[in-house]
Coordinates of N, CA and C and ligand atoms in Angstrom, one line a residue:
M1 N 159.8 120.5 117.8 CA 158.9 119.6 117.3 C 157.9 120.3 116.4
V2 N 157.5 119.6 115.3 CA 156.6 120.2 114.3 C 155.2 120.4 115.0
D3 N 154.5 121.5 114.8 CA 153.2 121.7 115.3 C 153.1 121.9 116.8
C4 N 154.2 122.2 117.4 CA 154.2 122.6 118.8 C 154.2 124.1 118.9
L5 N 153.2 124.7 119.5 CA 153.0 126.1 119.6 C 154.3 126.8 120.2
F6 N 154.7 126.2 121.3 CA 155.8 126.8 122.1 C 157.1 126.7 121.3
C7 N 157.3 125.5 120.6 CA 158.5 125.4 119.8 C 158.5 126.5 118.7
K8 N 157.3 126.9 118.2 CA 157.2 127.9 117.2 C 157.7 129.3 117.8
F9 N 157.4 129.5 119.1 CA 157.9 130.7 119.7 C 159.4 130.7 119.8
V10 N 159.9 129.5 120.2 CA 161.4 129.4 120.3 C 162.1 129.7 119.0
K11 N 161.5 129.1 117.9 CA 162.1 129.3 116.6 C 161.7 130.6 115.9
K12 N 160.9 131.4 116.6 CA 160.5 132.7 116.1 C 159.6 132.6 114.9
E13 N 158.9 131.5 114.8 CA 158.0 131.3 113.6 C 156.7 132.0 113.9
L14 N 156.4 132.2 115.2 CA 155.2 132.9 115.6 C 155.6 134.0 116.7
P15 N 155.0 135.1 116.7 CA 155.4 136.2 117.6 C 154.8 135.9 119.0
T16 N 155.5 136.3 120.0 CA 155.0 136.3 121.4 C 155.6 137.4 122.2
R17 N 155.1 137.7 123.4 CA 155.7 138.8 124.1 C 156.8 138.3 125.0
V18 N 158.0 138.3 124.5 CA 159.1 137.8 125.2 C 159.5 138.7 126.4
V19 N 159.8 138.0 127.5 CA 160.2 138.7 128.8 C 161.7 138.5 129.0
F20 N 162.1 137.3 128.6 CA 163.5 136.9 128.9 C 163.9 135.8 127.9
E21 N 165.2 135.8 127.5 CA 165.6 134.7 126.7 C 167.1 134.5 126.9
D22 N 167.5 133.2 127.0 CA 169.0 132.9 126.9 C 169.2 131.7 126.1
D23 N 170.3 131.1 126.2 CA 170.7 129.9 125.3 C 169.7 128.8 125.4
T24 N 169.2 128.5 126.6 CA 168.4 127.3 126.9 C 166.9 127.5 127.2
C25 N 166.5 128.8 127.4 CA 165.1 129.0 127.8 C 164.6 130.3 127.2
L26 N 163.2 130.3 127.3 CA 162.5 131.5 126.8 C 161.4 131.7 127.8
A27 N 161.1 133.0 128.1 CA 160.0 133.4 129.0 C 159.2 134.4 128.3
F28 N 157.9 134.2 128.3 CA 156.9 135.1 127.6 C 155.6 135.2 128.4
E29 N 154.9 136.3 128.1 CA 153.6 136.6 128.8 C 152.6 135.6 128.4
D30 N 151.9 135.1 129.4 CA 150.7 134.2 129.1 C 149.6 135.0 128.4
I31 N 149.1 134.4 127.4 CA 148.1 135.1 126.5 C 146.7 135.3 127.3
N32 N 146.5 134.5 128.3 CA 145.3 134.5 129.1 C 145.6 134.6 130.6
P33 N 146.2 135.7 131.0 CA 146.8 135.8 132.4 C 145.8 135.6 133.5
K34 N 146.2 134.8 134.5 CA 145.4 134.4 135.6 C 145.7 135.3 136.9
A35 N 146.7 136.2 136.7 CA 147.1 137.0 137.8 C 147.8 138.2 137.1
P36 N 148.0 139.4 137.8 CA 148.6 140.5 137.2 C 150.0 140.2 136.6
V37 N 150.8 139.3 137.2 CA 152.0 138.8 136.6 C 151.7 137.3 136.2
H38 N 151.8 137.0 134.9 CA 151.6 135.6 134.5 C 152.5 135.3 133.3
V39 N 153.7 134.8 133.6 CA 154.7 134.5 132.6 C 154.9 133.0 132.5
L40 N 155.2 132.5 131.4 CA 155.5 131.1 131.2 C 157.0 131.0 130.8
V41 N 157.7 130.2 131.5 CA 159.2 130.0 131.3 C 159.3 128.5 130.7
I42 N 159.9 128.4 129.6 CA 160.0 127.1 128.9 C 161.5 126.8 128.5
P43 N 161.8 125.5 128.5 CA 163.1 125.2 127.9 C 163.0 125.2 126.4
K44 N 164.1 125.6 125.8 CA 164.1 125.6 124.3 C 164.0 124.2 123.7
K45 N 164.5 123.2 124.5 CA 164.3 121.8 124.1 C 162.9 121.4 124.3
H46 N 162.3 120.7 123.3 CA 161.0 120.2 123.4 C 160.9 119.0 124.3
L47 N 160.1 119.2 125.4 CA 159.7 118.0 126.3 C 158.2 118.2 126.5
S48 N 157.5 117.1 126.3 CA 156.0 117.2 126.4 C 155.5 117.6 127.8
S49 N 156.2 117.0 128.8 CA 155.7 117.3 130.2 C 156.8 116.7 131.2
T50 N 156.5 116.9 132.4 CA 157.5 116.4 133.5 C 157.6 114.9 133.3
N51 N 156.6 114.2 132.8 CA 156.7 112.7 132.5 C 157.7 112.4 131.5
A52 N 158.1 113.3 130.7 CA 159.1 113.0 129.6 C 160.5 113.4 130.0
M53 N 160.7 113.9 131.2 CA 162.0 114.3 131.7 C 162.9 113.1 131.9
T54 N 164.2 113.3 131.7 CA 165.2 112.3 132.1 C 166.2 113.1 133.0
S55 N 167.1 112.4 133.6 CA 168.1 113.0 134.5 C 168.9 114.1 133.7
E56 N 169.0 113.9 132.4 CA 169.7 114.9 131.6 C 169.0 116.2 131.6
D57 N 167.8 116.3 131.9 CA 167.0 117.5 131.9 C 167.0 118.2 133.3
E58 N 167.6 117.6 134.3 CA 167.5 118.1 135.6 C 168.0 119.6 135.7
T59 N 169.2 119.8 135.2 CA 169.8 121.1 135.3 C 169.0 122.2 134.5
G60 N 168.6 121.8 133.3 CA 167.8 122.8 132.5 C 166.5 123.2 133.2
L61 N 165.8 122.2 133.8 CA 164.6 122.5 134.4 C 164.8 123.3 135.7
G62 N 165.9 123.0 136.4 CA 166.2 123.8 137.6 C 166.5 125.3 137.2
H63 N 167.1 125.4 136.1 CA 167.3 126.8 135.5 C 166.0 127.6 135.3
L64 N 165.0 126.9 135.0 CA 163.7 127.6 134.8 C 163.2 128.3 136.1
T65 N 163.5 127.7 137.2 CA 163.1 128.2 138.5 C 163.9 129.5 138.8
L66 N 165.2 129.4 138.5 CA 166.0 130.6 138.7 C 165.6 131.8 137.8
V67 N 165.3 131.4 136.6 CA 164.8 132.5 135.6 C 163.5 133.1 136.1
A68 N 162.6 132.2 136.6 CA 161.3 132.7 137.1 C 161.6 133.7 138.3
R69 N 162.5 133.3 139.2 CA 162.8 134.2 140.3 C 163.4 135.5 139.8
K70 N 164.2 135.5 138.8 CA 164.8 136.8 138.3 C 163.7 137.6 137.7
I71 N 162.7 137.0 137.0 CA 161.6 137.8 136.5 C 160.7 138.4 137.6
A72 N 160.5 137.5 138.7 CA 159.8 138.0 139.8 C 160.4 139.2 140.4
Q73 N 161.7 139.2 140.5 CA 162.5 140.3 141.1 C 162.3 141.6 140.2
E74 N 162.4 141.4 138.9 CA 162.3 142.5 137.9 C 160.9 143.1 138.0
K75 N 159.9 142.2 138.2 CA 158.5 142.7 138.2 C 158.1 143.1 139.6
K76 N 159.0 143.0 140.5 CA 158.8 143.5 141.9 C 157.7 142.8 142.7
I77 N 157.7 141.4 142.5 CA 156.7 140.6 143.2 C 157.5 139.6 144.1
D78 N 158.8 139.7 144.1 CA 159.6 138.7 144.9 C 159.3 138.8 146.4
Q79 N 159.1 140.0 146.9 CA 158.8 140.1 148.3 C 157.3 139.9 148.7
S80 N 156.4 140.3 147.8 CA 155.0 140.1 148.1 C 154.7 138.6 147.9
G81 N 155.4 137.9 147.0 CA 155.2 136.5 146.8 C 154.7 136.1 145.5
Y82 N 155.0 134.9 145.1 CA 154.6 134.4 143.8 C 154.5 132.9 143.8
R83 N 153.9 132.4 142.8 CA 153.8 130.9 142.7 C 154.4 130.4 141.4
T84 N 155.1 129.3 141.5 CA 155.6 128.7 140.2 C 154.9 127.3 140.2
V85 N 154.3 127.1 139.0 CA 153.5 125.9 138.8 C 153.8 125.2 137.5
M86 N 154.0 123.9 137.6 CA 154.1 123.1 136.3 C 153.0 122.0 136.3
N87 N 152.0 122.2 135.4 CA 150.9 121.3 135.3 C 151.3 120.1 134.5
T88 N 151.0 118.9 135.0 CA 151.3 117.6 134.2 C 150.1 116.8 134.1
G89 N 149.6 116.6 132.9 CA 148.5 115.7 132.6 C 147.2 116.2 132.8
P90 N 146.1 115.4 132.6 CA 144.7 115.9 132.6 C 144.2 116.4 133.9
D91 N 144.5 115.7 135.0 CA 144.0 116.1 136.3 C 144.6 117.5 136.7
A92 N 145.8 117.8 136.2 CA 146.4 119.1 136.6 C 145.9 120.2 135.6
G93 N 145.3 119.8 134.5 CA 144.8 120.7 133.5 C 145.8 121.2 132.5
Q94 N 146.8 120.3 132.3 CA 147.8 120.7 131.2 C 147.1 120.8 129.9
S95 N 147.4 121.9 129.2 CA 146.7 122.1 127.9 C 147.7 122.3 126.8
V96 N 149.0 122.6 127.1 CA 150.0 122.8 126.1 C 151.1 121.8 126.4
F97 N 151.4 120.9 125.4 CA 152.3 119.8 125.7 C 153.8 120.1 125.3
H98 N 154.2 121.3 125.7 CA 155.7 121.6 125.8 C 155.8 122.1 127.2
I99 N 156.7 121.5 127.9 CA 156.8 121.7 129.4 C 157.0 123.2 129.6
H100 N 156.3 123.8 130.6 CA 156.4 125.2 130.9 C 156.2 125.4 132.4
L101 N 156.9 126.4 133.0 CA 156.7 126.8 134.3 C 155.9 128.1 134.4
H102 N 154.8 128.0 135.0 CA 154.0 129.3 135.2 C 154.6 130.1 136.3
L103 N 154.8 131.4 136.1 CA 155.1 132.3 137.2 C 153.9 133.2 137.4
L104 N 153.3 133.1 138.6 CA 152.1 133.9 138.9 C 152.3 134.7 140.1
G105 N 151.8 136.0 140.0 CA 152.0 136.8 141.2 C 151.3 138.2 141.0
G106 N 151.4 139.0 142.0 CA 150.8 140.3 141.9 C 149.4 140.4 142.6
R107 N 149.0 139.3 143.1 CA 147.8 139.2 143.9 C 147.9 138.1 144.9
S108 N 147.0 138.1 145.9 CA 147.0 137.0 146.9 C 146.3 135.8 146.2
M109 N 146.8 134.7 146.5 CA 146.3 133.4 145.9 C 145.8 132.4 147.0
G110 N 144.8 131.7 146.6 CA 144.3 130.7 147.6 C 145.0 129.4 147.6
W111 N 144.8 128.6 148.6 CA 145.4 127.3 148.6 C 144.4 126.4 149.4
P112 N 144.1 125.2 148.9 CA 144.7 124.5 147.8 C 144.2 125.1 146.5
P113 N 144.9 124.8 145.4 CA 144.5 125.3 144.1 C 143.2 124.5 143.7
G114 N 142.4 125.1 142.8 CA 141.1 124.4 142.4 C 141.4 123.2 141.5
Ligands
AMP1 P1 148.8 124.6 131.0 O1 147.3 124.6 131.1 O2 149.5 124.4 132.3 O3 149.2 123.6 129.9 O4 149.1 126.1 130.5 C1 149.2 126.5 129.2 C2 149.2 128.0 129.2 O5 149.5 128.4 127.9 C3 147.8 128.6 129.6 O6 148.0 129.5 130.7 C4 147.5 129.4 128.3 O7 146.9 130.7 128.6 C5 148.9 129.7 127.7 N1 148.8 129.9 126.3 C6 148.1 129.2 125.3 N2 148.3 129.7 124.1 C7 149.2 130.7 124.3 C8 149.8 131.7 123.4 N3 149.5 131.7 122.1 N4 150.7 132.6 123.9 C9 150.9 132.6 125.2 N5 150.4 131.8 126.1 C10 149.5 130.8 125.6
ZN2 ZN1 157.7 122.1 121.8

């Protein structure tokens, strides 16, 4: 989609710190990390949020979780623990409208989230 920051990362029109890439997804370092490990995993297909998902997207979004787990293993936080979060809409604080899975870890986190 035109003017979508994360689509520009997918199309390599803007640089980002890529952690992993395959045919359907891209993972890169969050520019403003909230934990020692903070990676965003996105589908290459533009979807504005969970609200825009259809059943056709089920497999692709499930894939994001497996990619997040693989990165957690590579960054050696799989045993200490990590959080995967997908913010949807204003109450959740979504600020970029290309769906993304946050992978956060490397420190102890509180619950419930603020
Ligand atoms: P959310 O608030 O769930 O929509 O998350 C958006 C995330 O994108 C935030 O954690 C931002 O720090 C991150 N972000 C915004 N701009 C960039 C960028 N240019 N490169 C990497 N991450 C970004
Ligand atoms: Zn996009």
